Coordinates of C-alpha atoms and ligand atoms in Angstrom, one line a residue:
M1 CA 170.1 70.1 73.9
W2 CA 173.8 69.7 74.1
N3 CA 176.0 69.7 71.0
R4 CA 177.6 66.5 70.0
T5 CA 181.3 66.3 69.1
P6 CA 183.1 67.6 67.1
L7 CA 180.9 70.7 67.6
A8 CA 181.9 72.9 70.5
L9 CA 179.7 72.7 73.6
N10 CA 177.0 75.3 74.0
R11 CA 177.0 77.2 77.4
F12 CA 173.2 76.7 77.9
G13 CA 170.8 74.1 76.6
Q14 CA 167.5 75.2 75.1
L15 CA 164.4 73.4 76.4
P16 CA 162.0 71.9 74.0
I17 CA 159.2 74.1 72.7
G18 CA 156.3 73.8 75.1
A19 CA 158.5 73.2 78.2
I20 CA 158.0 76.9 79.2
V21 CA 154.4 78.1 79.5
A22 CA 153.8 81.8 79.6
R23 CA 151.6 83.2 82.4
G24 CA 150.1 86.6 83.3
W25 CA 150.8 89.5 81.0
L26 CA 153.0 87.4 78.7
H27 CA 150.4 84.7 78.2
E28 CA 148.0 87.6 77.3
Q29 CA 150.4 88.6 74.4
L30 CA 150.2 85.0 73.0
R31 CA 146.4 84.9 73.4
L32 CA 146.0 88.3 71.7
S33 CA 148.2 87.1 68.8
A34 CA 146.1 84.0 68.4
D35 CA 143.0 86.0 68.1
G36 CA 144.7 88.8 66.2
L37 CA 147.0 88.9 63.2
T38 CA 148.9 85.7 63.8
G39 CA 145.9 83.5 64.1
R40 CA 143.8 85.2 61.4
L41 CA 146.3 86.4 58.8
M42 CA 145.5 83.6 56.4
E43 CA 141.9 84.8 56.1
I44 CA 142.7 88.5 55.5
W45 CA 146.0 88.8 53.7
P46 CA 146.3 86.9 50.3
D47 CA 150.1 86.7 50.5
V48 CA 149.7 83.9 53.1
G49 CA 146.2 82.9 52.0
P50 CA 145.0 79.6 50.4
D51 CA 146.7 80.6 47.1
S52 CA 150.2 80.7 48.6
G53 CA 152.8 78.9 46.6
W54 CA 153.7 77.2 49.9
L55 CA 150.3 75.5 49.9
G56 CA 150.6 74.5 46.2
G57 CA 148.7 77.5 44.9
P58 CA 149.6 80.1 42.3
G59 CA 150.3 82.9 44.8
E60 CA 153.3 84.3 46.6
S61 CA 156.0 81.7 46.6
W62 CA 159.0 83.4 48.1
E63 CA 159.7 84.3 51.8
R64 CA 156.3 85.1 53.1
G65 CA 154.9 81.6 53.4
P66 CA 158.0 80.4 55.3
Y67 CA 158.0 83.4 57.5
Y68 CA 154.4 83.0 58.4
T69 CA 154.7 79.3 58.9
R70 CA 157.6 79.8 61.3
G71 CA 155.7 82.4 63.4
L72 CA 152.3 80.7 63.4
L73 CA 153.9 77.3 64.3
S74 CA 155.9 78.8 67.2
L75 CA 152.8 80.4 68.6
A76 CA 150.7 77.3 68.1
Y77 CA 153.1 75.0 70.0
T78 CA 154.2 77.5 72.6
L79 CA 150.5 78.0 73.5
N80 CA 149.7 74.4 72.8
D81 CA 146.6 75.6 71.0
E82 CA 144.8 72.9 69.0
A83 CA 143.0 75.4 66.7
L84 CA 146.3 77.1 65.8
I85 CA 148.0 73.7 65.3
R86 CA 145.3 72.7 62.8
R87 CA 146.0 76.0 60.9
V88 CA 149.7 75.5 60.6
R89 CA 149.7 71.8 59.8
P90 CA 148.7 72.2 56.0
W91 CA 151.8 74.4 55.6
I92 CA 154.0 71.8 57.1
D93 CA 152.4 68.9 55.3
W94 CA 152.5 70.6 51.9
T95 CA 156.2 71.5 52.4
L96 CA 157.2 68.0 53.6
G97 CA 155.2 66.5 50.6
S98 CA 156.9 68.9 48.1
Q99 CA 160.3 67.2 48.3
R100 CA 161.5 66.1 44.9
A101 CA 163.8 63.1 44.1
D102 CA 166.9 65.3 44.2
G103 CA 166.1 66.5 47.7
S104 CA 164.9 70.0 46.7
F105 CA 161.6 71.2 48.1
G106 CA 159.1 74.1 48.0
P107 CA 157.4 76.0 45.1
T108 CA 159.0 75.1 41.8
D109 CA 158.8 78.6 40.4
N110 CA 161.2 80.0 43.0
D111 CA 164.4 78.3 43.9
D112 CA 165.9 81.0 46.1
W113 CA 168.0 79.4 48.8
W114 CA 167.0 82.2 51.2
A115 CA 163.3 81.5 51.2
R116 CA 163.8 78.0 52.4
M117 CA 165.8 79.0 55.5
P118 CA 162.9 80.2 57.6
M119 CA 161.0 77.1 56.6
L120 CA 163.8 74.9 57.8
E121 CA 163.7 76.6 61.1
A122 CA 159.9 76.0 61.3
L123 CA 160.5 72.3 60.6
R124 CA 163.1 72.2 63.4
W125 CA 160.6 73.6 65.9
Y126 CA 157.9 71.4 64.5
H127 CA 160.0 68.3 65.0
E128 CA 160.9 69.3 68.6
A129 CA 157.2 69.7 69.4
T130 CA 156.0 66.5 67.6
G131 CA 158.9 64.2 66.8
D132 CA 157.3 63.7 63.4
A133 CA 159.4 61.0 61.7
R134 CA 159.3 62.7 58.3
V135 CA 161.4 65.7 59.3
L136 CA 164.9 64.3 59.8
P137 CA 165.0 62.3 56.4
F138 CA 163.5 65.4 54.7
M139 CA 166.2 67.7 56.0
T140 CA 168.9 65.1 55.3
G141 CA 167.8 64.9 51.7
Y142 CA 167.7 68.6 51.3
F143 CA 171.1 69.2 52.8
R144 CA 172.6 66.5 50.5
Y145 CA 171.1 68.4 47.6
Q146 CA 172.6 71.7 48.9
L147 CA 176.0 70.1 49.3
A148 CA 175.9 69.0 45.7
Q149 CA 174.4 72.2 44.3
L150 CA 176.0 75.1 46.3
P151 CA 179.4 74.9 44.6
A152 CA 177.9 75.7 41.2
R153 CA 174.9 77.8 42.5
P154 CA 176.2 79.6 45.6
L155 CA 174.2 81.7 48.1
E156 CA 173.5 85.1 46.5
A157 CA 171.4 88.2 47.1
W158 CA 169.5 87.9 50.4
G159 CA 170.9 84.4 50.9
R160 CA 174.5 85.5 51.3
P161 CA 174.1 87.8 54.4
R162 CA 171.4 85.4 55.8
G163 CA 173.3 82.2 55.4
G164 CA 173.6 81.8 59.2
D165 CA 169.9 80.9 59.2
N166 CA 170.8 78.0 56.9
L167 CA 173.8 77.0 59.0
A168 CA 171.6 76.9 62.2
S169 CA 169.5 74.2 60.7
V170 CA 172.5 72.2 59.4
L171 CA 174.0 72.2 62.9
W172 CA 170.7 71.2 64.4
L173 CA 170.4 68.2 62.2
S174 CA 174.1 67.3 62.8
N175 CA 173.3 67.1 66.5
R176 CA 170.6 64.6 65.8
C177 CA 172.1 62.5 63.0
G178 CA 175.9 63.0 63.2
E179 CA 176.3 62.5 59.5
P180 CA 179.8 63.8 58.6
F181 CA 178.6 65.4 55.3
L182 CA 176.7 67.9 57.4
L183 CA 179.9 69.4 58.8
A184 CA 181.3 69.8 55.3
L185 CA 178.0 71.5 54.3
A186 CA 178.3 73.8 57.4
D187 CA 181.8 74.8 56.3
L188 CA 180.6 75.4 52.8
L189 CA 177.7 77.6 53.9
H190 CA 179.9 79.5 56.2
G191 CA 182.3 80.2 53.4
Q192 CA 179.5 81.4 51.1
T193 CA 177.9 83.6 53.8
S194 CA 178.9 87.2 54.1
D195 CA 181.9 87.6 56.4
W196 CA 180.1 88.6 59.6
I197 CA 183.0 87.6 61.8
G198 CA 185.2 90.1 59.9
E199 CA 182.5 92.8 59.7
L200 CA 181.3 92.6 63.3
G201 CA 184.8 92.1 64.7
G202 CA 186.3 94.9 62.7
E203 CA 187.2 98.5 63.3
G204 CA 185.4 101.8 62.7
P205 CA 181.9 102.5 61.5
P206 CA 179.8 99.5 60.4
D207 CA 179.7 98.8 56.6
E208 CA 176.6 100.4 55.2
A209 CA 176.4 98.7 51.8
F210 CA 173.6 96.2 51.0
E211 CA 174.8 93.0 52.6
F212 CA 176.0 94.4 55.9
G213 CA 174.0 97.7 56.0
H214 CA 170.5 96.4 55.5
G215 CA 169.0 96.3 59.0
V216 CA 167.3 92.9 58.7
N217 CA 170.4 91.3 57.2
R218 CA 172.4 92.7 60.1
A219 CA 169.9 91.6 62.7
M220 CA 170.0 88.0 61.2
G221 CA 173.8 88.2 60.7
F222 CA 174.4 88.6 64.4
K223 CA 173.8 84.8 64.9
E224 CA 176.3 83.7 62.4
P225 CA 179.6 84.1 64.3
A226 CA 178.0 82.4 67.4
L227 CA 176.9 79.5 65.3
Y228 CA 180.2 79.1 63.5
F229 CA 181.9 79.2 66.8
L230 CA 180.4 75.7 67.4
R231 CA 182.5 74.5 64.5
S232 CA 185.6 76.6 65.0
A233 CA 185.8 76.8 68.9
D234 CA 187.6 80.1 68.2
P235 CA 186.8 82.5 71.1
R236 CA 187.4 85.4 68.7
H237 CA 184.2 84.5 66.9
L238 CA 182.2 85.1 70.0
A239 CA 184.1 88.2 70.8
A240 CA 183.2 89.6 67.4
L241 CA 179.5 89.7 68.5
R242 CA 180.1 92.0 71.4
R243 CA 182.5 94.2 69.5
G244 CA 180.0 94.4 66.6
W245 CA 177.2 95.4 68.9
E246 CA 179.2 98.1 70.6
R247 CA 180.4 99.6 67.3
L248 CA 176.8 99.5 66.0
G249 CA 175.5 101.2 69.1
A250 CA 178.2 104.0 68.8
H251 CA 177.1 104.8 65.2
H252 CA 173.4 103.7 65.0
G253 CA 172.2 102.8 68.5
Q254 CA 168.7 103.9 69.6
I255 CA 167.2 104.2 73.0
Q256 CA 164.6 101.3 72.6
G257 CA 167.4 98.7 72.4
M258 CA 167.6 98.7 68.6
F259 CA 169.7 100.3 65.9
S260 CA 168.3 102.6 63.2
A261 CA 167.9 101.0 59.8
D262 CA 165.1 102.4 57.6
E263 CA 165.9 100.0 55.8
F264 CA 169.6 100.8 55.8
L265 CA 171.7 101.9 58.8
H266 CA 170.9 105.5 59.4
G267 CA 172.6 107.0 62.4
R268 CA 171.5 107.7 66.0
G269 CA 168.8 110.4 65.3
S270 CA 165.5 110.5 67.1
T271 CA 163.5 110.3 63.9
Q272 CA 165.2 107.5 62.1
G273 CA 163.3 104.3 61.7
T274 CA 163.7 100.7 62.9
E275 CA 161.9 97.9 61.0
L276 CA 159.8 95.4 62.8
C277 CA 161.6 92.5 61.1
A278 CA 164.9 93.8 62.5
V279 CA 163.4 93.9 66.0
V280 CA 162.1 90.3 65.7
E281 CA 165.3 88.9 64.0
L282 CA 167.7 90.6 66.5
L283 CA 165.8 89.2 69.4
S284 CA 166.0 85.8 67.8
S285 CA 169.7 86.0 66.9
F286 CA 170.6 87.2 70.4
A287 CA 168.6 84.3 71.9
T288 CA 170.5 81.9 69.8
A289 CA 173.8 83.5 70.7
L290 CA 172.9 83.5 74.4
T291 CA 172.4 79.7 74.5
I292 CA 175.8 79.3 72.8
S293 CA 178.0 81.8 74.5
G294 CA 176.1 82.4 77.8
E295 CA 177.3 86.0 77.7
L296 CA 174.8 88.0 79.8
W297 CA 175.0 91.2 77.9
L298 CA 172.9 89.4 75.4
A299 CA 170.2 88.8 77.9
D300 CA 170.2 92.5 78.9
A301 CA 169.9 93.4 75.2
I302 CA 167.1 90.9 74.6
E303 CA 165.0 92.3 77.5
R304 CA 165.6 95.8 76.3
I305 CA 164.3 94.9 72.8
A306 CA 161.4 92.7 74.0
Y307 CA 160.2 95.2 76.6
N308 CA 160.6 98.4 74.7
A309 CA 161.0 98.2 70.9
L310 CA 158.7 95.2 70.3
P311 CA 155.4 96.1 72.1
A312 CA 155.6 99.7 70.8
M313 CA 155.4 98.4 67.2
L314 CA 152.3 96.3 67.7
S315 CA 148.8 97.7 68.4
A316 CA 147.6 96.7 71.9
D317 CA 145.0 94.3 70.4
H318 CA 147.6 92.7 68.1
R319 CA 145.4 93.4 65.1
G320 CA 148.0 95.8 63.6
H321 CA 151.7 96.6 63.5
Q322 CA 154.0 99.2 62.1
Y323 CA 156.7 98.8 59.5
F324 CA 159.1 101.4 60.8
A325 CA 159.0 103.0 64.3
L326 CA 160.8 106.2 65.5
P327 CA 162.1 106.9 69.0
N328 CA 160.4 110.3 68.9
Q329 CA 157.2 109.6 67.0
V330 CA 154.6 112.4 67.2
E331 CA 152.3 111.3 64.4
C332 CA 151.8 108.1 62.4
T333 CA 150.7 109.4 59.1
P334 CA 151.3 108.5 55.5
G335 CA 154.0 110.1 53.3
G336 CA 157.7 110.1 52.8
R337 CA 160.2 110.8 55.6
N338 CA 163.9 111.0 55.6
F339 CA 164.2 107.2 55.4
S340 CA 166.7 105.4 53.1
V341 CA 163.8 103.3 51.7
H342 CA 160.2 104.6 51.7
H343 CA 156.8 103.1 51.3
E344 CA 153.8 105.4 51.7
T345 CA 152.5 103.7 54.9
D346 CA 155.6 102.9 56.9
L347 CA 154.5 104.5 60.1
L348 CA 150.8 103.4 60.0
F349 CA 149.4 100.6 62.2
G350 CA 147.7 98.0 60.1
V351 CA 147.7 94.6 58.6
A352 CA 150.6 95.0 56.2
P353 CA 151.9 98.6 56.3
G354 CA 155.1 99.5 54.4
Y355 CA 156.5 96.4 52.7
G356 CA 154.8 93.1 53.6
C357 CA 157.8 91.2 55.1
C358 CA 157.0 92.3 58.6
A359 CA 153.4 91.3 58.3
A360 CA 154.5 87.8 57.5
N361 CA 157.4 87.7 59.9
F362 CA 156.7 89.3 63.2
H363 CA 154.7 86.4 64.7
M364 CA 157.6 84.5 66.3
A365 CA 158.8 87.4 68.5
W366 CA 156.8 86.8 71.7
P367 CA 157.0 83.0 71.4
R368 CA 160.8 83.2 70.9
L369 CA 161.0 85.2 74.2
V370 CA 158.9 82.6 76.0
N371 CA 161.1 79.7 74.7
H372 CA 164.2 81.3 76.2
L373 CA 163.0 82.4 79.6
W374 CA 164.7 79.3 81.1
L375 CA 167.7 77.4 79.9
A376 CA 169.3 74.3 81.1
T377 CA 172.8 74.3 82.6
R378 CA 175.4 71.7 82.1
D379 CA 175.5 70.7 85.8
G380 CA 171.9 69.5 85.7
G381 CA 170.4 72.8 86.7
L382 CA 168.2 75.5 85.4
A383 CA 168.9 79.2 84.7
A384 CA 166.5 82.1 84.6
L385 CA 168.3 84.6 82.3
L386 CA 165.3 86.5 81.3
F387 CA 162.4 87.4 83.6
A388 CA 158.7 87.2 82.9
P389 CA 155.7 85.4 84.4
C390 CA 155.8 81.8 83.3
E391 CA 156.1 78.2 84.4
V392 CA 158.8 75.7 83.3
S393 CA 158.8 71.9 83.5
A394 CA 162.2 70.3 82.9
R395 CA 164.4 67.4 84.0
V396 CA 167.2 68.3 86.4
A397 CA 170.0 66.6 88.2
D398 CA 169.6 62.8 87.9
G399 CA 166.6 63.1 85.5
Q400 CA 163.9 64.0 87.9
T401 CA 161.2 66.4 86.5
V402 CA 160.5 69.5 88.4
S403 CA 158.4 72.5 87.6
I404 CA 159.1 76.1 88.7
R405 CA 156.4 78.7 88.7
E406 CA 157.7 82.2 88.2
Q407 CA 155.2 84.8 89.5
T408 CA 155.9 88.4 88.7
A409 CA 154.7 91.4 86.8
Y410 CA 158.3 92.0 85.6
P411 CA 159.4 94.2 83.8
F412 CA 156.9 96.4 85.7
E413 CA 157.6 94.9 89.1
E414 CA 160.9 94.6 91.0
T415 CA 160.1 91.2 92.7
V416 CA 160.3 87.8 91.0
R417 CA 158.9 84.9 93.0
F418 CA 159.8 81.3 92.1
T419 CA 158.0 78.3 93.6
V420 CA 159.5 74.8 93.1
R421 CA 157.2 71.8 92.5
T422 CA 158.8 68.4 92.9
R423 CA 157.6 64.9 93.8
Q424 CA 160.6 64.3 96.0
P425 CA 163.5 66.4 97.3
V426 CA 166.1 67.0 94.6
A427 CA 169.4 68.9 94.6
F428 CA 170.1 71.1 91.6
P429 CA 171.6 74.5 91.0
L430 CA 169.2 77.3 90.1
S431 CA 171.0 80.2 88.4
L432 CA 169.7 83.8 88.2
R433 CA 170.9 86.6 86.0
I434 CA 171.6 89.9 87.8
P435 CA 170.7 92.5 85.2
E436 CA 173.4 95.0 84.2
W437 CA 171.2 97.9 85.5
A438 CA 170.7 96.3 89.0
A439 CA 172.9 98.1 91.4
A440 CA 171.4 96.3 94.3
W441 CA 169.6 93.0 94.6
S442 CA 168.7 90.3 97.1
V443 CA 167.7 86.7 97.2
A444 CA 165.6 85.0 99.9
V445 CA 164.8 81.3 100.1
N446 CA 161.7 80.3 102.0
G447 CA 161.6 83.8 103.5
A448 CA 165.2 83.8 104.8
P449 CA 167.6 86.2 103.1
V450 CA 170.7 84.5 101.6
P451 CA 173.8 86.6 101.9
A452 CA 175.4 87.4 98.5
E453 CA 178.7 85.8 99.5
R454 CA 176.9 82.5 100.0
L455 CA 175.8 82.5 96.3
P456 CA 178.5 81.4 93.9
E457 CA 179.1 84.0 91.2
D458 CA 179.7 83.4 87.6
G459 CA 179.9 86.8 86.0
R460 CA 176.5 88.3 86.7
L461 CA 175.0 84.9 87.3
R462 CA 174.3 83.9 90.9
V463 CA 173.8 80.3 91.7
V464 CA 171.5 79.0 94.4
M465 CA 172.6 75.4 95.1
R466 CA 170.5 73.4 97.5
T467 CA 168.2 70.5 97.9
W468 CA 164.8 71.7 96.8
H469 CA 161.6 70.5 98.5
D470 CA 158.1 70.7 97.1
G471 CA 156.8 74.2 97.7
D472 CA 160.2 75.8 98.3
T473 CA 160.2 79.5 97.3
L474 CA 162.9 81.8 96.1
V475 CA 162.3 85.5 95.9
L476 CA 164.6 87.7 93.8
E477 CA 164.4 91.4 94.5
L478 CA 165.7 93.7 91.7
P479 CA 165.3 97.3 92.9
M480 CA 164.8 99.6 89.9
R481 CA 166.6 102.9 90.3
L482 CA 165.8 105.8 88.0
R483 CA 168.6 106.4 85.5
V484 CA 169.3 108.9 82.8
S485 CA 170.9 107.9 79.4
R486 CA 172.5 110.3 76.9
W487 CA 171.6 110.5 73.3
E488 CA 172.1 112.7 70.2
R489 CA 172.3 116.5 70.4
G490 CA 172.7 116.4 74.2
S491 CA 169.2 114.8 74.7
I492 CA 168.4 112.4 77.6
G493 CA 166.4 109.3 78.1
V494 CA 164.7 108.2 81.3
E495 CA 165.1 104.6 82.3
R496 CA 164.0 102.4 85.2
G497 CA 165.0 98.8 85.3
P498 CA 164.7 97.3 81.8
L499 CA 162.2 99.9 80.7
V500 CA 162.7 103.1 78.8
Y501 CA 160.1 105.8 79.6
A502 CA 158.4 108.1 77.1
L503 CA 156.1 111.2 77.2
R504 CA 152.5 110.2 77.3
I505 CA 150.8 111.9 74.3
G506 CA 147.1 111.7 73.7
E507 CA 146.4 109.5 70.7
A508 CA 143.5 109.8 68.2
W509 CA 143.4 106.6 66.1
R510 CA 141.8 107.4 62.7
R511 CA 140.7 104.5 60.5
V512 CA 142.0 104.8 56.9
G513 CA 141.5 101.3 55.5
G514 CA 140.8 97.7 56.0
S515 CA 137.7 96.2 57.4
E516 CA 136.7 95.4 60.9
P517 CA 138.3 94.0 63.0
F518 CA 141.5 94.3 61.0
C519 CA 141.9 98.0 60.0
D520 CA 144.7 100.4 59.1
Y521 CA 145.1 103.4 61.3
E522 CA 146.8 106.8 61.3
V523 CA 147.6 108.0 64.8
H524 CA 147.4 111.8 65.5
P525 CA 148.4 113.6 68.7
T526 CA 145.7 115.2 70.8
T527 CA 148.0 116.7 73.4
P528 CA 151.2 118.7 73.1
W529 CA 154.5 116.8 72.7
N530 CA 157.2 119.5 72.5
Y531 CA 158.4 119.3 76.1
G532 CA 161.9 119.5 77.5
L533 CA 162.5 117.9 80.9
L534 CA 163.6 119.8 84.0
L535 CA 165.8 117.4 86.0
D536 CA 169.4 116.9 87.2
P537 CA 170.7 114.0 85.1
H538 CA 172.9 112.9 88.1
A539 CA 169.9 112.8 90.5
P540 CA 166.8 112.2 88.4
E541 CA 165.0 110.8 91.5
Q542 CA 164.7 114.4 92.8
A543 CA 162.5 115.5 89.9
L544 CA 160.6 112.3 89.0
R545 CA 157.8 110.7 91.1
V546 CA 157.1 107.0 90.6
E547 CA 153.4 106.2 90.5
R548 CA 152.2 102.7 90.9
R549 CA 148.8 101.4 89.9
A550 CA 147.0 98.1 89.2
A551 CA 148.1 96.6 85.9
A552 CA 145.7 95.6 83.2
S553 CA 145.9 92.1 81.7
Q554 CA 147.4 93.8 78.6
P555 CA 149.8 96.2 80.1
W556 CA 151.3 97.5 76.8
E557 CA 148.6 100.1 76.5
Q558 CA 148.8 103.8 77.1
D559 CA 147.2 103.9 80.5
A560 CA 147.4 100.2 81.4
A561 CA 151.0 99.9 82.8
A562 CA 151.6 99.4 86.5
V563 CA 154.1 102.2 86.6
R564 CA 154.3 105.7 85.4
L565 CA 156.7 108.5 86.2
M566 CA 155.5 112.1 86.8
A567 CA 158.1 114.6 85.6
K568 CA 158.5 118.4 85.5
A569 CA 158.7 119.8 82.0
K570 CA 158.4 123.0 80.0
R571 CA 157.1 123.4 76.5
I572 CA 159.5 124.6 73.8
P573 CA 157.5 126.7 71.4
E574 CA 160.1 126.6 68.6
W575 CA 160.2 122.7 68.6
T576 CA 157.6 121.9 66.0
V577 CA 156.6 119.3 63.4
S578 CA 158.7 119.1 60.3
N579 CA 157.7 116.7 57.5
G580 CA 155.5 114.6 59.8
M581 CA 158.2 114.3 62.5
S582 CA 159.4 116.2 65.5
G583 CA 162.0 118.7 64.3
P584 CA 165.6 118.5 65.4
I585 CA 166.0 118.2 69.1
P586 CA 166.6 121.7 70.5
E587 CA 170.0 122.7 71.8
V588 CA 171.1 122.0 75.4
G589 CA 170.4 124.5 78.1
L590 CA 167.4 126.2 76.5
A591 CA 165.3 128.2 79.1
P592 CA 161.9 128.6 77.4
P593 CA 159.6 131.3 78.9
T594 CA 156.8 128.8 79.3
P595 CA 155.4 127.6 82.7
V596 CA 156.6 124.5 84.5
E597 CA 154.1 121.7 84.0
E598 CA 153.8 118.1 85.4
V599 CA 153.7 115.5 82.6
A600 CA 153.4 111.7 82.7
L601 CA 156.1 109.4 81.3
I602 CA 154.9 105.9 80.5
P603 CA 156.8 102.8 79.4
Y604 CA 158.1 103.1 75.8
G605 CA 156.3 99.9 74.9
C606 CA 152.9 101.5 75.9
A607 CA 153.4 104.6 73.8
R608 CA 152.5 104.5 70.1
L609 CA 153.1 108.2 70.1
R610 CA 156.0 109.4 72.2
I611 CA 159.0 111.5 72.9
S612 CA 161.7 109.3 74.4
M613 CA 164.8 111.4 73.6
F614 CA 164.2 114.6 75.5
P615 CA 165.9 118.0 75.4
L616 CA 166.9 119.2 78.9
V617 CA 165.6 122.7 79.7
R618 CA 166.2 125.1 82.5
Ligands
ZN1 ZN1 160.1 93.5 57.6

């Protein structure tokens, strides 16, 4: 959990996979994935079927097997689901059995360094879950092979920008074995990896060429400076992350917490795409960086991605996903758009629309969030940096195991309730993140409010230090004010807490391929979408009415969320569809001669069709 010298200390310690159990709506995501694409993909998509090169067959032998193994494995052990564990074991066993005398492993017809990186990560998680004695010698043998081979056969193509993924596994093994050669390999890999410290920490617009400009490369690359900081202890390497994220936002940021890259960086427009792999990989990179640096802007960014961008790209039954998604998405139909790379089916919901990487890769997203909801602190405590319904069991203070039940419908609810379970009273600090958007907040322990000045402050972390008794409760209130954010062409976004809100558009799902229950769909609008909002950006609460309702078990559906906002709007007749997308956002201050209507805004993650960047009208 804590790095061993000479690596720098990480700010927070990750708990073993399985220590955090999802509850409520979050558990429902995992269960839907188990019954949906994640649990069943082997049966319906040949690229990860029984012929996979990663099962010894003649089929796909590059990145798809490792991607899928990593996602399926993380779901299986996060859910502790025996049936899923039985499904993933053949991939692990084949891989561990494939190692040759020189230490190399995997399909012999493809020796790409990159394809092995996600498999190494899968093996790390597998070892954390099972302690299987084969894993550490296997990784040691492979890394000796890499140290010998890399000088003559360096990282190249996808491997160069993604070398941080390789580095992560080397540092992980170093913490377990302490073999000095692993540090030499870490330095060698860092030297052969694209210079993310220089790129992210630089000036001006982000580099748009292949290695830095490909969206998935960049999403993966964000972890590299944080990982190398463990070796360098140079604070500039952590500072590069923040700087790189701010510069990226200024040039390519989008409202759902992502940056545009379809597949290359493509500006801040409302109809530029974001790839599902980039969503998943950025969430994962930021989670890694959060444990290392402890900087809470990363937690804010993770919630924004996980609670907006991610659910919007999965169908509510987890039987389909998109390849690209747009902030303003008024139809999901085939055909080319103004993307930098096209495939005919980028916007459809299905088994493997667009290019197949996302079909293989997206499965680790929800488990990765679960695994980071709680982190250990160096003073023997626990920190809740991301909020969602769950239960954590972990050792605190002098080694006593406690469990904490976190009951909430967050991000739809403003209250998070924690209940401590312990066999005997135990003193440990419980740290809580105060989100960046939370202008006001309060903490109560066993029903008694705790004044803010009694809670030590560490940036936006508030620490509750006390002797906890069995059944003690802590309630964190995070009132969610309505906020307006500003986007391209004078457009606005409506936000409340960690959620972005989007126009509810009637959806007609038209089946165009596949076979039940895993089909491909176009989505067509059944209600108008060309609305501008009537509100004062400085006082949005005057024009928006918050409606609360009972949440469904799967809240990421059009009419299932516990919150929606009723807004005043006017249709803009000249704002029409162009090339299967909403046309350019009309200019500011338009006063269309249409009547004022009341429209519903729903959470972005519930809206597979949506307008989320709105023109303001008078
Ligand atoms: Zn992808």
